[in-house]
Short mmCIF file of C-alpha atoms and ligand atoms in Angstrom, two decimals:
data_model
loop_
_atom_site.label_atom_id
_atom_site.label_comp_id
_atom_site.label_asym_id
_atom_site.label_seq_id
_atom_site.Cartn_x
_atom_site.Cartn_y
_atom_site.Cartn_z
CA UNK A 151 14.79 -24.22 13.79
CA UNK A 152 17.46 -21.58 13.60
CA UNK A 153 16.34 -18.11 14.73
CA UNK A 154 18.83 -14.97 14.16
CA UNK A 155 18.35 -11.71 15.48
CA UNK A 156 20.46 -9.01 13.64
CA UNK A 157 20.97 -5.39 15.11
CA UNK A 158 21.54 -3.90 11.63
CA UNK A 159 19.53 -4.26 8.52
CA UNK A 160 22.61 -5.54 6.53
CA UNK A 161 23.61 -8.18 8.61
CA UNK A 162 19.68 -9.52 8.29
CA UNK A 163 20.48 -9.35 4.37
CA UNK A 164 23.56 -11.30 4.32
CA UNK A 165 22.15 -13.52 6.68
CA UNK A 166 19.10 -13.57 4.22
CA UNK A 167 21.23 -13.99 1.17
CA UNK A 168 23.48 -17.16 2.71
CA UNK A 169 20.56 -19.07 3.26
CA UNK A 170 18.22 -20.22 0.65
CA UNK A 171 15.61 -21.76 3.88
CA UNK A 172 15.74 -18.39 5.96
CA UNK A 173 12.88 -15.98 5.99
CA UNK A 174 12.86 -12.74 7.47
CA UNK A 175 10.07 -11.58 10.31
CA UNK A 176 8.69 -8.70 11.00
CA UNK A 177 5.04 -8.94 12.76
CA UNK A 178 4.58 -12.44 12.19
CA UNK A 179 0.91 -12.12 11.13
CA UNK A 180 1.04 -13.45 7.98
CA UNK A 181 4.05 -15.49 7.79
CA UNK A 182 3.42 -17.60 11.29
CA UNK A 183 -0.14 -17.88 9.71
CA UNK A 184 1.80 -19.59 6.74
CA UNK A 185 4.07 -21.75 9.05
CA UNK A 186 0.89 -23.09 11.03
CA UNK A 187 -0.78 -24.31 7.60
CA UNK A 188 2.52 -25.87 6.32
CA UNK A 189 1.95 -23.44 3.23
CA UNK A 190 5.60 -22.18 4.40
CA UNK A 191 8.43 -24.20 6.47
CA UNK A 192 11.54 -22.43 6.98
CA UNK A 193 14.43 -23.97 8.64
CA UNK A 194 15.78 -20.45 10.01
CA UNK A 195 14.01 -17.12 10.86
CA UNK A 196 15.66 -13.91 11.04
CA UNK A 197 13.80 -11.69 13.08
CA UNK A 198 13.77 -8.02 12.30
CA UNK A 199 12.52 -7.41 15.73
CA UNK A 200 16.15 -6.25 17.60
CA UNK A 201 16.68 -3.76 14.61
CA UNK A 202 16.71 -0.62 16.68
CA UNK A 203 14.89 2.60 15.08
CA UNK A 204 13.49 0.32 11.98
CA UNK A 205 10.11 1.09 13.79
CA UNK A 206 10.86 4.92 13.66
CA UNK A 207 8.66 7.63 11.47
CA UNK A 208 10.59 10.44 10.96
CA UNK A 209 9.67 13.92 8.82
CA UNK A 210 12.42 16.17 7.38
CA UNK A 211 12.36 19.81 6.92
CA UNK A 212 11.26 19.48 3.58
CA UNK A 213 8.21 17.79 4.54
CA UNK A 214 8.74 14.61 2.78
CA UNK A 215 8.45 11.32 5.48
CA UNK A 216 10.08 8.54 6.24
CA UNK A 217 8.06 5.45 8.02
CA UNK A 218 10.45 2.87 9.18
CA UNK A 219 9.87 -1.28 7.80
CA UNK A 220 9.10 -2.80 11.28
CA UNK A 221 6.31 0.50 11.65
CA UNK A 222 3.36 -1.32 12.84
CA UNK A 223 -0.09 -0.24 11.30
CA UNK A 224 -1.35 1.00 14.53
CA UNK A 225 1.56 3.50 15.00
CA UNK A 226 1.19 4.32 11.13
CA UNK A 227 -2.49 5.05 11.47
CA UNK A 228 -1.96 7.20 14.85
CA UNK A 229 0.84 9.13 13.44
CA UNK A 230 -0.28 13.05 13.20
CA UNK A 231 2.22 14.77 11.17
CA UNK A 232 1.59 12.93 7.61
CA UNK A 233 0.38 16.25 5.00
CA UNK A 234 -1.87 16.51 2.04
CA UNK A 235 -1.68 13.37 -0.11
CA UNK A 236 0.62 11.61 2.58
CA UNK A 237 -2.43 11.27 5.04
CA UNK A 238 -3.52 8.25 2.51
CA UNK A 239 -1.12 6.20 4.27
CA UNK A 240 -2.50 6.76 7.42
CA UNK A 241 -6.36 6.36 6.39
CA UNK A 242 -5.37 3.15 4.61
CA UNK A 243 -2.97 1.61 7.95
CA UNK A 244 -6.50 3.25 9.60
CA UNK A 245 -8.57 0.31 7.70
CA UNK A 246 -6.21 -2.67 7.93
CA UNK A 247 -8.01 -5.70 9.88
CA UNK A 248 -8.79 -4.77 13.47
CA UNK A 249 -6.29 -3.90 16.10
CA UNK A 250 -4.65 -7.38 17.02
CA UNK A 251 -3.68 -7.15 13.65
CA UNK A 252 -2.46 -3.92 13.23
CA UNK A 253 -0.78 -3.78 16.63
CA UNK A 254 1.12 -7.14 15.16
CA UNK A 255 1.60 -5.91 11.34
CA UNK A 256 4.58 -4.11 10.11
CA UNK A 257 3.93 -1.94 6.87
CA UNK A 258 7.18 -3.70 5.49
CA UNK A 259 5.83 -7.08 5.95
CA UNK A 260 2.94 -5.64 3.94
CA UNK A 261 4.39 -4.71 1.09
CA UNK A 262 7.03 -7.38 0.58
CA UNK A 263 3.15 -9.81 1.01
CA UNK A 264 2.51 -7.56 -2.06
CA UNK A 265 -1.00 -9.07 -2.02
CA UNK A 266 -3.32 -6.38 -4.55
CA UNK A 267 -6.21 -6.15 -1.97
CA UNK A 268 -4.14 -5.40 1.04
CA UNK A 269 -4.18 -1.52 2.06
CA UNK A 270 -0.74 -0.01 1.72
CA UNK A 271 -0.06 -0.78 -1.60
CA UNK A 272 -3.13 1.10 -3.40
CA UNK A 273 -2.54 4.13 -1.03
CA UNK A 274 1.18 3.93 -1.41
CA UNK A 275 0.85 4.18 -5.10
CA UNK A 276 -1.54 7.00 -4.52
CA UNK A 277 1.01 8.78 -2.80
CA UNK A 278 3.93 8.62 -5.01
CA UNK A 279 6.10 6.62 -2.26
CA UNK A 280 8.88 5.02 -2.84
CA UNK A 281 10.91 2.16 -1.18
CA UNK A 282 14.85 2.01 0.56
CA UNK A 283 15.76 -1.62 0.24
CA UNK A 284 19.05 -2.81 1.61
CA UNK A 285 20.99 -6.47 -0.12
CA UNK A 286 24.37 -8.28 -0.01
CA UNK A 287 25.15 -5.82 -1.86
CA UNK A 288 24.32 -2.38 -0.73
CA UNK A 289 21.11 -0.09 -1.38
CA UNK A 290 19.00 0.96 -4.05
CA UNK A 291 15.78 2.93 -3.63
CA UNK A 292 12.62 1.20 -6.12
CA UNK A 293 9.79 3.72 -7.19
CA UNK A 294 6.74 2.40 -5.76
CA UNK A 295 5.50 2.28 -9.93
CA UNK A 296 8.33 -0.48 -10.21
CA UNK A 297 8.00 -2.03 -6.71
CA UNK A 298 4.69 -4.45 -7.74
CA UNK A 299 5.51 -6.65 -10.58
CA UNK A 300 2.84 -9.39 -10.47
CA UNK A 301 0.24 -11.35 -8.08
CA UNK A 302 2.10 -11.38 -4.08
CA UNK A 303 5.45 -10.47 -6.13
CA UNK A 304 7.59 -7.58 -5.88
CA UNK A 305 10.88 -6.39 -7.29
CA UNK A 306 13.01 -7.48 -4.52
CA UNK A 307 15.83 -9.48 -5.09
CA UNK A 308 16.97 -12.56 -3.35
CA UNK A 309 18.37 -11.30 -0.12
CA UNK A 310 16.68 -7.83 -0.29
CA UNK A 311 15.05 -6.49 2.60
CA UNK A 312 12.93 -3.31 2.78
CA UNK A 313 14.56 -0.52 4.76
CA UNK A 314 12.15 2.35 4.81
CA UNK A 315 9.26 3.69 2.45
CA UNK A 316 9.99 7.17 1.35
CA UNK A 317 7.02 9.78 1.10
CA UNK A 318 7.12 12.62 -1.15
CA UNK A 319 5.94 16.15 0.76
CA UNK A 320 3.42 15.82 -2.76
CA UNK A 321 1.42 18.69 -4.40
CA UNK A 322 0.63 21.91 -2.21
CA UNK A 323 -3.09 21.42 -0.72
CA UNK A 324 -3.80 17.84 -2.13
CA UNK A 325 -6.53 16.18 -0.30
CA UNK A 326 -6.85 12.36 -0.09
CA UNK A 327 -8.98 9.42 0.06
CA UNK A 328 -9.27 5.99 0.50
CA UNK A 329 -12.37 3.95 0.00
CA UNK A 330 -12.71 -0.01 0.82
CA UNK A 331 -15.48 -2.47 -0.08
CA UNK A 332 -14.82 -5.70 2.10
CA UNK A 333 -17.29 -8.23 2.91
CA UNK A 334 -17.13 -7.34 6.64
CA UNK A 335 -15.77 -4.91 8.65
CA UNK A 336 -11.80 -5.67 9.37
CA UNK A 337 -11.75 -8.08 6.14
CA UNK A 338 -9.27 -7.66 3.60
CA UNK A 339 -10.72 -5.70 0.64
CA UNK A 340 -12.72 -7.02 -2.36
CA UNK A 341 -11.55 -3.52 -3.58
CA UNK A 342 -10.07 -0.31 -2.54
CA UNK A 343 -9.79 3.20 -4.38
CA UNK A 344 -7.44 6.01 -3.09
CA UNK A 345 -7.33 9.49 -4.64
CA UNK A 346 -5.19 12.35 -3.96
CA UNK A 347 -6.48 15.91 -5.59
CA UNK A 348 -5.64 19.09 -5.95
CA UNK A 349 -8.06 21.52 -7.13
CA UNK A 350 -7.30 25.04 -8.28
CA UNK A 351 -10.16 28.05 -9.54
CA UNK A 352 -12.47 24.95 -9.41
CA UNK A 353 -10.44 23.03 -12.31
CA UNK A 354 -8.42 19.77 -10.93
CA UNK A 355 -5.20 20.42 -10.99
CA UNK A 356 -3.65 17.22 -9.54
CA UNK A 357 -4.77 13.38 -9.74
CA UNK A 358 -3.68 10.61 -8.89
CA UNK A 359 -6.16 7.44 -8.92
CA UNK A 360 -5.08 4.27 -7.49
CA UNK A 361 -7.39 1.05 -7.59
CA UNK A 362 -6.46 -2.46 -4.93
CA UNK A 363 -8.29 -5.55 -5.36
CA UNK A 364 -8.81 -5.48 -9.20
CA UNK A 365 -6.07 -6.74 -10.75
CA UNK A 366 -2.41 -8.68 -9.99
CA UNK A 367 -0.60 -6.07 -8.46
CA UNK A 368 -2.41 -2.19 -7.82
CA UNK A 369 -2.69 -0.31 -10.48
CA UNK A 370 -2.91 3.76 -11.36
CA UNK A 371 -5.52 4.67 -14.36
CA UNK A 372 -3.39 7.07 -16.09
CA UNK A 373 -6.19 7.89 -18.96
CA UNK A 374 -8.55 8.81 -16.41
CA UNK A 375 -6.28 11.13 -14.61
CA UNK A 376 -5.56 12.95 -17.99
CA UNK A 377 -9.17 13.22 -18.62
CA UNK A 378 -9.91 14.86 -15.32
CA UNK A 379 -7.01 17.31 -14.93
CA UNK A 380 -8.16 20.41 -16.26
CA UNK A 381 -12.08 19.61 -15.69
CA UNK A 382 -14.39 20.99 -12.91
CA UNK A 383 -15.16 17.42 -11.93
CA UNK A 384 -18.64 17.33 -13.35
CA UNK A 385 -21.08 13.99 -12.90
CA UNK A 386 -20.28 13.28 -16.72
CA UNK A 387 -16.43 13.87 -15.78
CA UNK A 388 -16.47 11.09 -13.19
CA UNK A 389 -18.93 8.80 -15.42
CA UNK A 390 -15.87 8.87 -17.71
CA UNK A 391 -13.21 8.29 -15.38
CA UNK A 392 -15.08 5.94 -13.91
CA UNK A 393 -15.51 3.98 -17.30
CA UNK A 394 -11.89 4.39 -17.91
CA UNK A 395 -10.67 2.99 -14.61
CA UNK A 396 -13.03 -0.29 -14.90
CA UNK A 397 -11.10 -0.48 -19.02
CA UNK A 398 -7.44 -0.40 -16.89
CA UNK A 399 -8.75 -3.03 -14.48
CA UNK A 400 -8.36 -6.71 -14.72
CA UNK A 401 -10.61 -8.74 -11.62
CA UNK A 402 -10.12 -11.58 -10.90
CA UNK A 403 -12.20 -14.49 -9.07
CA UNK A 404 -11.37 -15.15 -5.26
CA UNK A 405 -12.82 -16.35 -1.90
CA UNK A 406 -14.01 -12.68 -1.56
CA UNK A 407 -15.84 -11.65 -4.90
CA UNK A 408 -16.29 -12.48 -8.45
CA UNK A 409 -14.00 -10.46 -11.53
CA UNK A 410 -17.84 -9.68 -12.61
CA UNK A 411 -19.04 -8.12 -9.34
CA UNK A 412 -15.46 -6.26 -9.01
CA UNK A 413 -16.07 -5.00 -12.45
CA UNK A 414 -19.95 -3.49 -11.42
CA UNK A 415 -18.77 -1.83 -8.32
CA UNK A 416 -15.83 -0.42 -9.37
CA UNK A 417 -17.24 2.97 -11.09
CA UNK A 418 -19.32 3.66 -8.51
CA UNK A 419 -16.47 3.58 -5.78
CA UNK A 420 -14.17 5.48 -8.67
CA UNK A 421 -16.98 8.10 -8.74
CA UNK A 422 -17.50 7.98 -5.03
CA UNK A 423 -14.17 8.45 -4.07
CA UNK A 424 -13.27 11.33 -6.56
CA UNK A 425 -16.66 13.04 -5.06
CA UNK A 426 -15.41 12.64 -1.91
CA UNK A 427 -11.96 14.12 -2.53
CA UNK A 428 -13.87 16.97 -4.68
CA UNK A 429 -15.72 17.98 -1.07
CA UNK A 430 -13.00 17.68 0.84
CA UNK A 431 -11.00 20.48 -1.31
CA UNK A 432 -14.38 22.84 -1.02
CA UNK A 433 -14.02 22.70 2.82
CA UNK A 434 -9.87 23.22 2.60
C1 FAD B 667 -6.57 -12.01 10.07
C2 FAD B 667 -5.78 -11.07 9.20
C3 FAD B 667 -6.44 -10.01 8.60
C4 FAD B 667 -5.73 -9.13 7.79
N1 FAD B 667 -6.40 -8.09 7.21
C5 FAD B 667 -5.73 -7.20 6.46
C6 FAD B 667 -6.39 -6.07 5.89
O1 FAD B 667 -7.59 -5.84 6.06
N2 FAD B 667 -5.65 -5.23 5.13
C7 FAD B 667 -4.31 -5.42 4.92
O2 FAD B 667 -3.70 -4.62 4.23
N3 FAD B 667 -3.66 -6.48 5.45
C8 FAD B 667 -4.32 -7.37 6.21
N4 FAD B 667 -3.66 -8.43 6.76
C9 FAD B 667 -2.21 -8.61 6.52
C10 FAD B 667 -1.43 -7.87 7.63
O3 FAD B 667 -1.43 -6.49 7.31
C11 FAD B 667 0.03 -8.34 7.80
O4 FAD B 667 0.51 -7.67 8.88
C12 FAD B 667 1.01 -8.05 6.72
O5 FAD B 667 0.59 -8.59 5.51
C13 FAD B 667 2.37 -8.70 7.03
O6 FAD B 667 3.10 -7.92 7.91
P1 FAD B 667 4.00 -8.61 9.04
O7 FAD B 667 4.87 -7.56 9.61
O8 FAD B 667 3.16 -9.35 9.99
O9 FAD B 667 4.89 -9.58 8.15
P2 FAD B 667 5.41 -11.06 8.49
O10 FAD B 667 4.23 -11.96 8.63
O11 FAD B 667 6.40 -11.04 9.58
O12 FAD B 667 6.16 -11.38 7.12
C14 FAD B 667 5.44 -11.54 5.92
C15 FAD B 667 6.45 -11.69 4.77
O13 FAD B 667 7.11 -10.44 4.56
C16 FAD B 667 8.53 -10.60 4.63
N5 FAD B 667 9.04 -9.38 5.25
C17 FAD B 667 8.71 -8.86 6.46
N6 FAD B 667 9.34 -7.69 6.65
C18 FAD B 667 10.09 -7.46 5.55
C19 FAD B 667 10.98 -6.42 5.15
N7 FAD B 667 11.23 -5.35 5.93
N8 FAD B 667 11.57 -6.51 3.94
C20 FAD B 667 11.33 -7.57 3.13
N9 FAD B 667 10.52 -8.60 3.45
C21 FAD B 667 9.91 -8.54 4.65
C22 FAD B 667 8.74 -11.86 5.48
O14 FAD B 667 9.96 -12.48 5.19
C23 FAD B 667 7.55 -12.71 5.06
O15 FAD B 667 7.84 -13.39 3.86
C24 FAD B 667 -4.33 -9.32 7.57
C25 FAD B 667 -3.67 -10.39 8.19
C26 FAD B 667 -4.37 -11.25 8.99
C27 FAD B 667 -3.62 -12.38 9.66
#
């Protein structure tokens, strides 16, 4: 086996690009789990690892934040300075495995995974993030809306690698959370829910609903966000978003859960999770 180690992110894409057998590592934890059950058998590795400051989070004046590719999920979750509906990130990286694992994952290694039930994706989408990928062929940023584009596959392109993932500074006073049903404590989820809320003169004045683990690829539910902004978040107001989250869903069977069992305990996460939020803006 060939391993590289690049000191820039470009020369890991070319490298990437010139070789239809390489794969990139970050944290290893899922892709030396593929190697050791044959699912996966490159004949070179390019490690990520000697990329210095790819690890780095850094916030700008404007508030908005950048979190490095090679950012592990423990720094992620231990980082202090994320605001309003950025703290989703942190929460989710917060509830990813145990900490072997997230002292070993890399939140870019996550995403480019893109499996729907991991963590960073729902609460990414939550967020409004979006993603600094570098090619052959120079940069392009990719809306996290455009980033998912079916079961574990993403809008990369061969040779892309992702640079950085971009998070807006988001609505003034938004308040998030992120809720995950998994079979056992450190599991990957059967499903996951993140909201991020603003509430204004006790109307909702900002929503964003994200749902993991019930479909391909994470999914917003648009209709129930319109129904909610504007309402004081009433029981019947969450019945209905509820209702109209489970209607955008689309479960499927796995080791984990069936699409049935996805589809009873979605609402009452949905409702659950908006609650939440709904408290956390009374104690702002
Ligand atoms: C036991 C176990 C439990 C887990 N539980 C959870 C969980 O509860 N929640 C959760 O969200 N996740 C969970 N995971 C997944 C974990 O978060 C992994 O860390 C993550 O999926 C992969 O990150 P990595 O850095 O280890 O990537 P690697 O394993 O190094 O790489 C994975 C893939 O991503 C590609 N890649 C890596 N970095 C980049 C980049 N910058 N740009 C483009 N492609 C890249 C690689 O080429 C490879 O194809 C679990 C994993 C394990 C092994």
């Amino acid at each position: 086996m060939i391993i590289h180690k690049p000191t820039t992110l470009e020369e890991a894409a070319r490298l990437l690009a010139a070789d239809d057998d390489a794969q990139c590592i970050a944290g290893g934890a899922t892709l030396v789990a593929m190697m050791n059950s044959g699912v996966v058998e490159p004949r070179t590795l390019i490690s990520l690892g000697g990329i210095d400051g790819l690890n780095a989070i850094t916030g700008a004046t404007d508030r908005t934040v950048t979190i490095g590719a090679t950012a592990k999920h423990s720094t992620v979750a231990a980082h202090d300075a994320f605001t309003g509906a950025q703290s989703i990130v942190g929460l989710a990286a917060g509830k990813i495995a145990h900490p072997p694992i997230r002292n070993m994952g890399t939140i870019g290694g996550s995403l480019a995974v893109a499996d729907p039930a991991t963590d960073y994706p729902t609460a990414l989408l939550a967020a409004g993030a979006a993603f600094d990928v570098v090619g052959p062929d120079g940069s392009r940023t990719i809306a996290v809306d455009d980033f998912f584009t079916g079961f574990l596959s993403t809008a990369l392109a061969t040779g892309e690698l992702i640079r950085s993932v971009e998070l807006p500074a988001g609505p003034e006073n938004a308040v998030a959370v992120y809720d995950k049903i998994s079979k056992i404590d450190g599991d990957i989820a059967i499903l996951s829910v993140a909201v991020v809320m603003v509430m204004a003169d006790g109307r909702c004045s900002y929503l964003r609903i994200a749902v993991g683990g019930c479909g391909p690829t994470p999914f917003r539910s648009p209709q129930a966000e319109e129904e909610l902004i504007g309402s004081e978040l009433s029981g019947t107001d969450l019945d209905i978003a509820a209702d109209l989250t489970v209607a955008a869903s689309d479960p499927m069977n796995d080791v984990r859960a069936t699409a049935d069992y996805r589809r009873r305990v979605l609402p009452g996460v949905v409702r659950r999770a908006l609650g939440f939020a709904r408290q956390l803006t009374e104690d702002e």
